Amino acid sequence: MEEMVVLVSENDEVLGQMEKMAAHENGILHRAFSVFLFNDNGEMLLQKRAARKYHSPGQWTNAVCSHPRIQETFLEGAKRRMMEEMGIEAEIEEKFHFIYKAEVGNGLLEHELDRVFAGTYNGSFRLNPDEVEAVRYISMDDLEMEMKEHPEHFTEWFKIILKEYQHHL
């Protein structure tokens, strides 16, 4: 079954649906969500994308990023993907939203109206190997240093979203 994304205007008015790959090939604005999770020590959870992902394989990114389905709220989609990718449930709340555009390799372009959620998680994981290769927690200082030294290790959208996250919070 083809995965569909919800196409929207800049005001988040639904314009229709499109197959995910076509939306990324053509850079069409669509709904997305990003989840930032932290442990009780204030360290951020990162996931390493599986090596077989169609773009940005093997790169580190925030806990979860994906797209809500047409019948889902952003929050429902975020909770669904936390379970599908990492086998976890966590209380999260929306912090802000913004629109960004980023080239992600292989001629693909992310153009997303992204709602950003945050929460706390200290438990164990049941990683889906088709989605996630590894997870780790990192302090914000160490993350900043690692991103400066090895920006190629991180997804393009994570670099953008992290700056927005730090700006808003």
mmCIF file of N, CA, C and O in Angstrom, residues 1-7 17-24 30-31 33 53-54 65-70 72 77 80-81 84-85 112 131:
data_model
loop_
_atom_site.group_PDB
_atom_site.id
_atom_site.type_symbol
_atom_site.label_atom_id
_atom_site.label_comp_id
_atom_site.label_asym_id
_atom_site.label_seq_id
_atom_site.Cartn_x
_atom_site.Cartn_y
_atom_site.Cartn_z
ATOM 1 N N MET A 1 0.834 -1.183 0.000
ATOM 2 C CA MET A 1 0.000 0.000 0.000
ATOM 3 C C MET A 1 0.878 1.246 0.000
ATOM 4 O O MET A 1 1.816 1.359 0.780
ATOM 5 N N GLU A 2 0.580 2.191 -0.892
ATOM 6 C CA GLU A 2 1.330 3.428 -0.955
ATOM 7 C C GLU A 2 1.029 4.280 0.265
ATOM 8 O O GLU A 2 -0.116 4.406 0.690
ATOM 9 N N GLU A 3 2.085 4.878 0.824
ATOM 10 C CA GLU A 3 1.888 5.778 1.947
ATOM 11 C C GLU A 3 1.573 7.170 1.406
ATOM 12 O O GLU A 3 2.275 7.681 0.539
ATOM 13 N N MET A 4 0.511 7.759 1.923
ATOM 14 C CA MET A 4 0.056 9.068 1.465
ATOM 15 C C MET A 4 0.414 10.136 2.498
ATOM 16 O O MET A 4 0.474 9.854 3.695
ATOM 17 N N VAL A 5 0.627 11.369 2.013
ATOM 18 C CA VAL A 5 0.805 12.515 2.895
ATOM 19 C C VAL A 5 -0.339 13.488 2.628
ATOM 20 O O VAL A 5 -0.960 13.474 1.560
ATOM 21 N N VAL A 6 -0.601 14.332 3.615
ATOM 22 C CA VAL A 6 -1.678 15.304 3.535
ATOM 23 C C VAL A 6 -1.104 16.621 3.028
ATOM 24 O O VAL A 6 -0.273 17.246 3.689
ATOM 25 N N LEU A 7 -1.552 17.043 1.847
ATOM 26 C CA LEU A 7 -1.107 18.305 1.270
ATOM 27 C C LEU A 7 -1.877 19.445 1.906
ATOM 28 O O LEU A 7 -3.084 19.340 2.132
ATOM 29 N N GLN A 17 -4.390 14.791 -0.923
ATOM 30 C CA GLN A 17 -3.370 13.825 -0.548
ATOM 31 C C GLN A 17 -2.493 13.529 -1.755
ATOM 32 O O GLN A 17 -2.904 13.726 -2.886
ATOM 33 N N MET A 18 -1.298 13.021 -1.466
ATOM 34 C CA MET A 18 -0.378 12.633 -2.529
ATOM 35 C C MET A 18 0.492 11.505 -1.982
ATOM 36 O O MET A 18 0.777 11.452 -0.780
ATOM 37 N N GLU A 19 0.906 10.625 -2.863
ATOM 38 C CA GLU A 19 1.829 9.561 -2.466
ATOM 39 C C GLU A 19 3.100 10.229 -1.929
ATOM 40 O O GLU A 19 3.578 11.216 -2.477
ATOM 41 N N LYS A 20 3.615 9.689 -0.814
ATOM 42 C CA LYS A 20 4.731 10.308 -0.100
ATOM 43 C C LYS A 20 5.947 10.555 -0.993
ATOM 44 O O LYS A 20 6.523 11.647 -0.977
ATOM 45 N N MET A 21 6.336 9.581 -1.776
ATOM 46 C CA MET A 21 7.519 9.743 -2.621
ATOM 47 C C MET A 21 7.310 10.858 -3.640
ATOM 48 O O MET A 21 8.205 11.677 -3.862
ATOM 49 N N ALA A 22 6.135 10.940 -4.234
ATOM 50 C CA ALA A 22 5.856 11.997 -5.212
ATOM 51 C C ALA A 22 5.926 13.373 -4.552
ATOM 52 O O ALA A 22 6.454 14.327 -5.139
ATOM 53 N N ALA A 23 5.407 13.486 -3.334
ATOM 54 C CA ALA A 23 5.461 14.766 -2.619
ATOM 55 C C ALA A 23 6.912 15.169 -2.357
ATOM 56 O O ALA A 23 7.274 16.343 -2.487
ATOM 57 N N HIS A 24 7.758 14.194 -2.024
ATOM 58 C CA HIS A 24 9.171 14.490 -1.749
ATOM 59 C C HIS A 24 9.954 14.739 -3.036
ATOM 60 O O HIS A 24 10.900 15.530 -3.037
ATOM 61 N N HIS A 30 3.415 19.598 2.742
ATOM 62 C CA HIS A 30 2.552 18.609 3.383
ATOM 63 C C HIS A 30 2.768 18.608 4.892
ATOM 64 O O HIS A 30 3.734 19.164 5.392
ATOM 65 N N ARG A 31 1.838 17.970 5.588
ATOM 66 C CA ARG A 31 1.887 17.899 7.050
ATOM 67 C C ARG A 31 2.967 16.924 7.515
ATOM 68 O O ARG A 31 3.158 15.860 6.915
ATOM 69 N N PHE A 33 5.222 15.867 11.519
ATOM 70 C CA PHE A 33 5.427 16.122 12.945
ATOM 71 C C PHE A 33 6.823 15.675 13.325
ATOM 72 O O PHE A 33 7.416 14.816 12.670
ATOM 73 N N LYS A 53 16.672 2.841 4.844
ATOM 74 C CA LYS A 53 15.714 3.926 4.590
ATOM 75 C C LYS A 53 16.007 4.550 3.225
ATOM 76 O O LYS A 53 17.150 4.632 2.802
ATOM 77 N N TYR A 54 14.956 5.020 2.533
ATOM 78 C CA TYR A 54 15.131 5.521 1.163
ATOM 79 C C TYR A 54 15.821 6.874 1.099
ATOM 80 O O TYR A 54 16.300 7.272 0.049
ATOM 81 N N CYS A 65 10.188 11.479 13.547
ATOM 82 C CA CYS A 65 9.673 12.420 12.538
ATOM 83 C C CYS A 65 8.861 11.607 11.550
ATOM 84 O O CYS A 65 9.304 10.551 11.119
ATOM 85 N N SER A 66 7.696 12.104 11.200
ATOM 86 C CA SER A 66 6.896 11.394 10.208
ATOM 87 C C SER A 66 5.741 12.283 9.770
ATOM 88 O O SER A 66 5.796 13.496 9.949
ATOM 89 N N HIS A 67 4.690 11.644 9.250
ATOM 90 C CA HIS A 67 3.548 12.342 8.677
ATOM 91 C C HIS A 67 2.250 11.781 9.249
ATOM 92 O O HIS A 67 2.087 10.558 9.292
ATOM 93 N N PRO A 68 1.309 12.668 9.647
ATOM 94 C CA PRO A 68 0.004 12.155 10.070
ATOM 95 C C PRO A 68 -0.793 11.695 8.850
ATOM 96 O O PRO A 68 -0.597 12.187 7.738
ATOM 97 N N ARG A 69 -1.650 10.748 9.076
ATOM 98 C CA ARG A 69 -2.564 10.293 8.026
ATOM 99 C C ARG A 69 -3.734 11.263 7.932
ATOM 100 O O ARG A 69 -3.976 12.060 8.839
ATOM 101 N N ILE A 70 -4.486 11.175 6.870
ATOM 102 C CA ILE A 70 -5.575 12.115 6.622
ATOM 103 C C ILE A 70 -6.582 12.130 7.769
ATOM 104 O O ILE A 70 -7.108 13.178 8.133
ATOM 105 N N GLU A 72 -5.975 11.366 10.947
ATOM 106 C CA GLU A 72 -5.325 11.510 12.245
ATOM 107 C C GLU A 72 -5.061 12.969 12.590
ATOM 108 O O GLU A 72 -4.782 13.784 11.707
ATOM 109 N N GLY A 77 -0.836 10.876 15.194
ATOM 110 C CA GLY A 77 0.213 10.382 14.308
ATOM 111 C C GLY A 77 1.544 10.246 15.032
ATOM 112 O O GLY A 77 2.259 9.253 14.856
ATOM 113 N N ARG A 80 1.399 7.247 17.282
ATOM 114 C CA ARG A 80 1.438 6.019 16.470
ATOM 115 C C ARG A 80 2.870 5.713 16.048
ATOM 116 O O ARG A 80 3.333 4.582 16.166
ATOM 117 N N ARG A 81 3.586 6.728 15.553
ATOM 118 C CA ARG A 81 4.949 6.489 15.066
ATOM 119 C C ARG A 81 5.934 6.200 16.197
ATOM 120 O O ARG A 81 6.883 5.443 15.993
ATOM 121 N N GLU A 84 5.335 2.540 16.526
ATOM 122 C CA GLU A 84 5.779 1.775 15.360
ATOM 123 C C GLU A 84 7.299 1.747 15.219
ATOM 124 O O GLU A 84 7.856 0.729 14.822
ATOM 125 N N GLU A 85 7.966 2.856 15.512
ATOM 126 C CA GLU A 85 9.414 2.932 15.307
ATOM 127 C C GLU A 85 10.202 2.429 16.503
ATOM 128 O O GLU A 85 11.202 1.741 16.341
ATOM 129 N N GLU A 112 7.681 20.892 4.484
ATOM 130 C CA GLU A 112 6.726 20.423 5.475
ATOM 131 C C GLU A 112 6.224 21.533 6.398
ATOM 132 O O GLU A 112 6.978 22.422 6.776
ATOM 133 N N GLU A 131 13.099 0.681 10.643
ATOM 134 C CA GLU A 131 13.044 2.127 10.841
ATOM 135 C C GLU A 131 14.261 2.686 11.576
ATOM 136 O O GLU A 131 14.773 3.742 11.211
#
